[in-house]
Amino acid sequence: MAIVDLDRDAVKSGLADGSVLLIDVREPNEFAGGHIPGSVSFPLSAFDVERLQALIAADGRRPVLSCAAGVRSARALQYLQSQGVPLAEHYAGGFKDWANAGEAIE
């Protein structure tokens, strides 16, 4: 399964219409220092596949991973796919792209 890179417009649109569950895999201190509104923290350092699958199942929206610049979210997707979890989408620019574009942050 391939990794699908989403841009800021696709993520922003999905958040606005409520179709995207944006999962931020940065560390808790990074998330606390600023994050994309509506995203949920799920640090890569404490990654638990079953807990992630439960979160996604309970939420029901389309899961999209995000990090600072797209490296960790792509790594997380590769790991998930190796574990048989069919997730493929991530925000390729990540938080840095979002913040540098002047988008709102929490």
CSV table of C-alpha atoms in Angstrom, one decimal:
chain,number,residue,atom,x,y,z
A,1,MET,CA,0.0,0.0,0.0
A,2,ALA,CA,1.3,3.4,-0.9
A,3,ILE,CA,1.5,6.5,1.2
A,4,VAL,CA,-0.7,9.3,0.1
A,5,ASP,CA,0.5,12.9,0.6
A,6,LEU,CA,-2.2,15.4,1.4
A,7,ASP,CA,-1.6,19.1,1.2
A,8,ARG,CA,-2.7,21.9,3.5
A,9,ASP,CA,-5.9,22.6,1.4
A,10,ALA,CA,-7.0,19.0,1.6
A,11,VAL,CA,-6.4,18.8,5.3
A,12,LYS,CA,-8.1,22.2,6.0
A,13,SER,CA,-11.1,21.2,3.9
A,14,GLY,CA,-11.5,17.8,5.7
A,15,LEU,CA,-11.3,19.5,9.1
A,16,ALA,CA,-13.8,22.2,8.1
A,17,ASP,CA,-16.4,19.7,6.8
A,18,GLY,CA,-15.8,17.3,9.7
A,19,SER,CA,-14.6,14.4,7.5
A,20,VAL,CA,-11.0,14.1,8.7
A,21,LEU,CA,-9.6,12.9,12.0
A,22,LEU,CA,-6.2,14.5,12.1
A,23,ILE,CA,-3.9,12.4,14.3
A,24,ASP,CA,-0.7,14.3,15.4
A,25,VAL,CA,2.1,11.9,16.1
A,26,ARG,CA,4.5,14.5,17.5
A,27,GLU,CA,5.6,14.3,21.1
A,28,PRO,CA,3.3,15.7,23.9
A,29,ASN,CA,5.6,18.7,24.5
A,30,GLU,CA,5.5,19.6,20.7
A,31,PHE,CA,1.7,19.2,20.6
A,32,ALA,CA,1.3,21.4,23.8
A,33,GLY,CA,3.5,24.0,22.2
A,34,GLY,CA,1.1,24.4,19.3
A,35,HIS,CA,-1.1,22.2,17.1
A,36,ILE,CA,-3.6,22.3,14.3
A,37,PRO,CA,-7.1,23.0,15.7
A,38,GLY,CA,-9.1,19.8,15.9
A,39,SER,CA,-6.1,17.5,15.8
A,40,VAL,CA,-5.6,14.8,18.4
A,41,SER,CA,-2.3,13.9,20.1
A,42,PHE,CA,-1.1,10.3,19.5
A,43,PRO,CA,2.7,10.4,20.0
A,44,LEU,CA,4.9,8.1,17.9
A,45,SER,CA,7.1,7.3,20.9
A,46,ALA,CA,4.2,5.6,22.7
A,47,PHE,CA,2.6,4.2,19.5
A,48,ASP,CA,0.0,1.5,20.3
A,49,VAL,CA,-1.6,0.0,17.2
A,50,GLU,CA,-4.6,-1.4,19.0
A,51,ARG,CA,-5.3,1.9,20.8
A,52,LEU,CA,-5.0,3.8,17.5
A,53,GLN,CA,-7.4,1.4,15.8
A,54,ALA,CA,-9.9,1.8,18.7
A,55,LEU,CA,-9.6,5.6,18.4
A,56,ILE,CA,-10.3,5.5,14.7
A,57,ALA,CA,-13.2,3.1,15.1
A,58,ALA,CA,-14.8,5.1,17.8
A,59,ASP,CA,-14.4,8.4,15.9
A,60,GLY,CA,-15.6,7.3,12.5
A,61,ARG,CA,-13.9,10.0,10.5
A,62,ARG,CA,-11.2,9.4,7.9
A,63,PRO,CA,-7.9,9.2,9.7
A,64,VAL,CA,-5.0,11.4,8.5
A,65,LEU,CA,-1.7,11.4,10.3
A,66,SER,CA,0.4,14.5,10.8
A,67,CYS,CA,3.6,15.6,12.5
A,68,ALA,CA,6.0,18.5,12.2
A,69,ALA,CA,7.0,18.1,8.6
A,70,GLY,CA,5.8,14.8,7.3
A,71,VAL,CA,8.7,12.5,8.2
A,72,ARG,CA,7.3,10.9,11.3
A,73,SER,CA,3.8,10.6,10.0
A,74,ALA,CA,5.1,8.8,6.9
A,75,ARG,CA,7.2,6.5,9.2
A,76,ALA,CA,4.1,5.8,11.3
A,77,LEU,CA,2.1,4.9,8.2
A,78,GLN,CA,4.9,2.5,7.0
A,79,TYR,CA,4.8,0.8,10.4
A,80,LEU,CA,1.0,0.6,10.5
A,81,GLN,CA,0.9,-0.9,7.0
A,82,SER,CA,3.6,-3.4,8.0
A,83,GLN,CA,1.2,-4.4,10.9
A,84,GLY,CA,-1.7,-4.9,8.4
A,85,VAL,CA,-3.5,-1.6,9.2
A,86,PRO,CA,-4.7,-0.1,5.9
A,87,LEU,CA,-4.0,3.6,6.6
A,88,ALA,CA,-2.3,5.6,3.9
A,89,GLU,CA,-2.9,9.3,4.2
A,90,HIS,CA,-0.8,11.9,5.9
A,91,TYR,CA,-0.3,15.7,5.8
A,92,ALA,CA,3.0,15.9,4.0
A,93,GLY,CA,3.8,19.5,5.1
A,94,GLY,CA,2.7,18.9,8.7
A,95,PHE,CA,2.5,21.5,11.4
A,96,LYS,CA,5.4,23.6,10.1
A,97,ASP,CA,3.6,24.1,6.7
A,98,TRP,CA,0.4,24.9,8.5
A,99,ALA,CA,2.0,27.5,10.9
A,100,ASN,CA,4.2,29.0,8.2
A,101,ALA,CA,1.1,29.6,6.0
A,102,GLY,CA,-0.4,31.7,8.9
A,103,GLU,CA,-3.2,29.2,9.6
A,104,ALA,CA,-4.8,29.2,13.1
A,105,ILE,CA,-3.0,27.1,15.7
A,106,GLU,CA,-4.0,26.1,19.2
